[in-house]
XYZ file of C-alpha atoms in Angstrom:
165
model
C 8.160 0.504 -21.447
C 11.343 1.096 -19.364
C 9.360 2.619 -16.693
C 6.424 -0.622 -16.628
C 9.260 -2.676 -16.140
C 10.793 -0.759 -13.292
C 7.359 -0.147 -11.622
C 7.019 -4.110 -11.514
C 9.941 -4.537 -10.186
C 9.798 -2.265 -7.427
C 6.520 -3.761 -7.048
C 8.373 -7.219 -6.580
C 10.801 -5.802 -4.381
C 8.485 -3.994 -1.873
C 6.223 -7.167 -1.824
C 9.895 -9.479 -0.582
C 10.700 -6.661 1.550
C 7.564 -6.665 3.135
C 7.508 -10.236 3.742
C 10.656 -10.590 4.787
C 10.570 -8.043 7.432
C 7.103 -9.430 8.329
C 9.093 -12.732 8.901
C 11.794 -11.828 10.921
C 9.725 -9.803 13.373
C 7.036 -12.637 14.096
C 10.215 -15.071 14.417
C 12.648 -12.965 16.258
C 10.101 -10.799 18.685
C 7.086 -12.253 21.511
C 3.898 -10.830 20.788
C 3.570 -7.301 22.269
C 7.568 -6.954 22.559
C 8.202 -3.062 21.146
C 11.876 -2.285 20.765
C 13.396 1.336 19.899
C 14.391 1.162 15.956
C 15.041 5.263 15.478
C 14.847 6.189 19.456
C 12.185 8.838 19.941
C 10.649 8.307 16.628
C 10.060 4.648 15.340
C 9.660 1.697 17.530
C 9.387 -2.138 16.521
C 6.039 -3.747 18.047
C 5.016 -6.809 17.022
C 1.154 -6.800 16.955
C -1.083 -8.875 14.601
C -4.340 -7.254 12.871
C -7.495 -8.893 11.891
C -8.804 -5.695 10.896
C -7.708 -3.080 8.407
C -6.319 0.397 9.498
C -7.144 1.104 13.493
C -8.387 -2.331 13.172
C -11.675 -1.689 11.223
C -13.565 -4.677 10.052
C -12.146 -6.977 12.769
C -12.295 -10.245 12.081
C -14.141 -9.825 8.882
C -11.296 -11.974 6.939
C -13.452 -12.336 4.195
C -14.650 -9.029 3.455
C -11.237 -7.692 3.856
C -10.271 -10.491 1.113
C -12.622 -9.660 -1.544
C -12.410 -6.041 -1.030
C -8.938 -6.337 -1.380
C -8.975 -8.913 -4.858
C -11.753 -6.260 -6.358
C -9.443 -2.758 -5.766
C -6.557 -4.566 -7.224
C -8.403 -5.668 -10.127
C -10.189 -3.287 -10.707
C -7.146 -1.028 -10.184
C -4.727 -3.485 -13.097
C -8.346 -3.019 -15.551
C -7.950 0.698 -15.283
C -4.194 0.874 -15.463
C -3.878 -1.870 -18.846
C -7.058 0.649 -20.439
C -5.028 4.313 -19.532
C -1.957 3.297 -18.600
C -0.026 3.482 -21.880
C -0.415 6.979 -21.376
C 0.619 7.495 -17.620
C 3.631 6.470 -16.102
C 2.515 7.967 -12.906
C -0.377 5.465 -13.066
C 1.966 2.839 -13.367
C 3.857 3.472 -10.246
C 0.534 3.872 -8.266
C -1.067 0.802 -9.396
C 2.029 -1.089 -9.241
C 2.490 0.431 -5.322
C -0.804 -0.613 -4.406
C -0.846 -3.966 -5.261
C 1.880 -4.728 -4.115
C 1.057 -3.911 -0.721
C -2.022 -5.355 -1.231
C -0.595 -8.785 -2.197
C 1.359 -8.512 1.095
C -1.249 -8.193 2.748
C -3.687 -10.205 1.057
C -0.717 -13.180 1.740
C -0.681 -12.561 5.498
C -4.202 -12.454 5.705
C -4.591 -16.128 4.276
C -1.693 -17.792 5.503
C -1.714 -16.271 8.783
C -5.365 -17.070 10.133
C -6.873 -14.082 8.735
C -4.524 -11.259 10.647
C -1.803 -9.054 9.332
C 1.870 -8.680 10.992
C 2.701 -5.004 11.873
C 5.456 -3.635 13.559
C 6.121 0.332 12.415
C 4.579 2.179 15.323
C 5.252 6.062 15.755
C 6.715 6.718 18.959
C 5.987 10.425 18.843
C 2.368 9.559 17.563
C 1.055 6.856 20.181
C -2.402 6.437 18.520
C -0.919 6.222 15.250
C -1.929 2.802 13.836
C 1.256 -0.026 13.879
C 1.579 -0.302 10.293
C 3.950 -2.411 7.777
C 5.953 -1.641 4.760
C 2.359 -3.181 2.645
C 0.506 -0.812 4.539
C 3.156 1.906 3.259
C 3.511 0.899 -0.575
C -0.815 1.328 -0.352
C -1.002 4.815 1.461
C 2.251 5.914 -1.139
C 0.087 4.190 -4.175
C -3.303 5.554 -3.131
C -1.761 9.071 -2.971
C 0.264 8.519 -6.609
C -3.288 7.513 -7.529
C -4.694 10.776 -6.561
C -2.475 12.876 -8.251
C -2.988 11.223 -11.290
C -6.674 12.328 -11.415
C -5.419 15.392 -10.135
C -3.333 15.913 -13.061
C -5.827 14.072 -15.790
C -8.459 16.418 -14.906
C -6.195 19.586 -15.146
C -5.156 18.040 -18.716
C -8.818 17.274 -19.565
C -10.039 20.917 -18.331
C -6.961 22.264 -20.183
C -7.684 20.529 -23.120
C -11.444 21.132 -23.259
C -10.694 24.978 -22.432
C -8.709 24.918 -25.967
C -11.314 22.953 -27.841
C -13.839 25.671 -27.243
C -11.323 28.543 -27.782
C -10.326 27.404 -31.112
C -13.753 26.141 -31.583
Protein backbone atom coordinates (compact mmCIF):
# COMPACT_ATOMS: atom_id res chain seq x y z
CA UNK A 1 0.00 0.00 0.00
CA UNK A 2 3.02 2.13 1.08
CA UNK A 3 4.56 1.68 -2.21
CA UNK A 4 0.91 2.73 -4.38
CA UNK A 5 1.06 5.69 -2.45
CA UNK A 6 4.63 6.59 -3.18
CA UNK A 7 4.31 5.60 -6.90
CA UNK A 8 1.41 8.31 -7.09
CA UNK A 9 3.19 10.62 -5.69
CA UNK A 10 6.17 10.50 -7.65
CA UNK A 11 3.76 10.34 -10.35
CA UNK A 12 2.44 13.85 -9.11
CA UNK A 13 5.75 15.13 -8.71
CA UNK A 14 7.24 14.25 -12.16
CA UNK A 15 3.95 15.53 -13.81
CA UNK A 16 4.71 19.46 -11.71
CA UNK A 17 8.20 19.01 -12.57
CA UNK A 18 7.54 18.53 -15.99
CA UNK A 19 5.31 21.37 -16.29
CA UNK A 20 7.10 23.57 -14.54
CA UNK A 21 10.25 23.21 -16.40
CA UNK A 22 8.09 23.19 -19.58
CA UNK A 23 7.00 26.70 -18.30
CA UNK A 24 9.99 28.37 -17.56
CA UNK A 25 11.72 27.41 -20.80
CA UNK A 26 8.82 28.64 -23.22
CA UNK A 27 8.78 31.92 -20.90
CA UNK A 28 12.39 32.52 -20.30
CA UNK A 29 13.98 31.24 -23.89
CA UNK A 30 13.01 32.54 -27.96
CA UNK A 31 12.12 29.74 -29.98
CA UNK A 32 15.24 27.93 -31.32
CA UNK A 33 17.53 29.59 -28.46
CA UNK A 34 19.84 26.33 -27.21
CA UNK A 35 21.93 27.16 -24.18
CA UNK A 36 24.76 24.78 -22.59
CA UNK A 37 23.04 23.13 -19.29
CA UNK A 38 26.00 20.25 -18.64
CA UNK A 39 28.65 21.74 -21.37
CA UNK A 40 29.51 18.98 -23.82
CA UNK A 41 26.67 16.84 -22.85
CA UNK A 42 23.13 18.44 -22.34
CA UNK A 43 22.00 21.58 -23.94
CA UNK A 44 18.63 23.60 -23.36
CA UNK A 45 16.71 24.14 -26.84
CA UNK A 46 13.52 25.28 -26.86
CA UNK A 47 11.66 23.56 -29.77
CA UNK A 48 7.89 22.74 -29.89
CA UNK A 49 6.59 19.21 -31.33
CA UNK A 50 3.42 18.45 -33.06
CA UNK A 51 4.53 15.06 -33.54
CA UNK A 52 5.60 12.30 -31.20
CA UNK A 53 9.29 11.06 -30.96
CA UNK A 54 11.49 12.43 -34.19
CA UNK A 55 8.31 14.14 -34.80
CA UNK A 56 6.18 11.17 -36.09
CA UNK A 57 2.55 11.80 -36.68
CA UNK A 58 3.03 15.56 -37.25
CA UNK A 59 0.28 17.42 -36.80
CA UNK A 60 -1.97 14.53 -36.18
CA UNK A 61 -3.16 16.20 -32.67
CA UNK A 62 -5.88 13.99 -32.54
CA UNK A 63 -4.50 10.72 -33.11
CA UNK A 64 -1.72 11.48 -30.80
CA UNK A 65 -4.68 12.35 -28.20
CA UNK A 66 -6.60 9.26 -28.32
CA UNK A 67 -3.68 7.08 -28.62
CA UNK A 68 -2.42 8.60 -25.73
CA UNK A 69 -6.09 8.46 -23.43
CA UNK A 70 -6.31 4.54 -24.69
CA UNK A 71 -2.43 3.40 -23.43
CA UNK A 72 -3.11 5.12 -20.22
CA UNK A 73 -6.28 3.48 -19.72
CA UNK A 74 -5.75 0.69 -20.80
CA UNK A 75 -2.44 0.71 -18.89
CA UNK A 76 -4.55 1.88 -15.08
CA UNK A 77 -7.23 -1.40 -16.29
CA UNK A 78 -4.27 -3.70 -16.30
CA UNK A 79 -2.46 -2.29 -13.31
CA UNK A 80 -6.02 -2.11 -10.80
CA UNK A 81 -6.59 -6.16 -12.30
CA UNK A 82 -2.56 -7.36 -11.46
CA UNK A 83 -1.33 -4.78 -9.67
CA UNK A 84 -2.01 -5.91 -6.10
CA UNK A 85 0.55 -8.26 -6.85
CA UNK A 86 3.37 -6.08 -8.49
CA UNK A 87 4.87 -3.20 -7.12
CA UNK A 88 7.08 -2.96 -10.08
CA UNK A 89 3.85 -2.54 -12.10
CA UNK A 90 2.95 0.17 -10.02
CA UNK A 91 5.93 2.29 -10.60
CA UNK A 92 5.68 1.67 -14.43
CA UNK A 93 2.15 2.51 -14.82
CA UNK A 94 2.37 5.28 -12.48
CA UNK A 95 5.72 6.59 -14.70
CA UNK A 96 3.90 6.41 -17.77
CA UNK A 97 1.06 8.28 -17.13
CA UNK A 98 2.41 10.64 -15.75
CA UNK A 99 4.38 11.60 -18.59
CA UNK A 100 1.63 11.00 -20.57
CA UNK A 101 -0.62 13.50 -18.73
CA UNK A 102 2.22 16.00 -19.36
CA UNK A 103 2.08 15.56 -22.43
CA UNK A 104 -1.39 14.98 -23.13
CA UNK A 105 -1.72 18.75 -21.19
CA UNK A 106 0.70 20.43 -23.60
CA UNK A 107 -0.78 18.94 -26.43
CA UNK A 108 -4.31 20.57 -25.68
CA UNK A 109 -3.47 23.69 -24.18
CA UNK A 110 -0.69 24.44 -26.36
CA UNK A 111 -2.27 24.17 -30.00
CA UNK A 112 -1.61 20.62 -30.36
CA UNK A 113 2.50 20.72 -29.90
CA UNK A 114 4.66 19.61 -27.05
CA UNK A 115 7.54 21.87 -25.32
CA UNK A 116 10.99 20.12 -25.39
CA UNK A 117 14.15 21.30 -24.41
CA UNK A 118 16.67 18.15 -23.31
CA UNK A 119 18.77 17.79 -26.43
CA UNK A 120 22.06 15.59 -26.34
CA UNK A 121 24.90 17.55 -27.30
CA UNK A 122 27.12 14.55 -27.92
CA UNK A 123 24.12 12.87 -29.83
CA UNK A 124 22.96 15.67 -32.42
CA UNK A 125 20.15 13.54 -33.98
CA UNK A 126 18.98 12.51 -30.74
CA UNK A 127 15.35 13.69 -30.48
CA UNK A 128 14.88 17.10 -27.96
CA UNK A 129 12.96 15.43 -25.40
CA UNK A 130 11.27 16.55 -21.89
CA UNK A 131 11.18 15.19 -18.45
CA UNK A 132 7.28 13.53 -19.78
CA UNK A 133 9.07 12.11 -22.51
CA UNK A 134 11.58 10.63 -19.76
CA UNK A 135 9.02 9.35 -16.98
CA UNK A 136 7.39 7.30 -20.45
CA UNK A 137 10.72 5.76 -21.89
CA UNK A 138 11.67 4.95 -17.77
CA UNK A 139 7.84 3.53 -17.41
CA UNK A 140 7.74 1.68 -20.73
CA UNK A 141 11.04 -0.05 -19.78
CA UNK A 142 9.70 -0.81 -15.87
CA UNK A 143 6.82 -2.16 -17.96
CA UNK A 144 8.97 -4.53 -19.78
CA UNK A 145 10.62 -5.99 -17.07
CA UNK A 146 7.62 -6.75 -15.45
CA UNK A 147 6.58 -9.20 -18.23
CA UNK A 148 10.02 -10.10 -18.21
CA UNK A 149 9.84 -11.20 -14.75
CA UNK A 150 5.92 -12.51 -14.84
CA UNK A 151 6.80 -14.82 -17.51
CA UNK A 152 9.98 -16.20 -15.74
CA UNK A 153 7.51 -16.65 -12.59
CA UNK A 154 4.79 -18.18 -14.82
CA UNK A 155 7.43 -20.59 -16.68
CA UNK A 156 8.87 -21.24 -13.19
CA UNK A 157 5.76 -21.97 -11.79
CA UNK A 158 4.33 -24.11 -14.60
CA UNK A 159 7.84 -26.04 -14.70
CA UNK A 160 6.88 -27.11 -10.90
CA UNK A 161 3.28 -27.90 -11.62
CA UNK A 162 4.31 -30.58 -14.04
CA UNK A 163 7.26 -31.82 -11.87
CA UNK A 164 5.18 -32.44 -8.93
CA UNK A 165 2.41 -33.30 -11.20
Amino acid sequence: MLSSILAIVMGIVILGADQLTKYYISANFVYGESVPFIKGFIDLQFIENSGSAWGMLSGKTWILLTITVVVMLVLITFMLKYGKNSKLLIWAVSLVVSGGIGNLIDRVFRGGKVVDFLHFEFFPSFPIFNIADIAVVIGAGLLILYFIVDTVKESKKNKEKAQNG
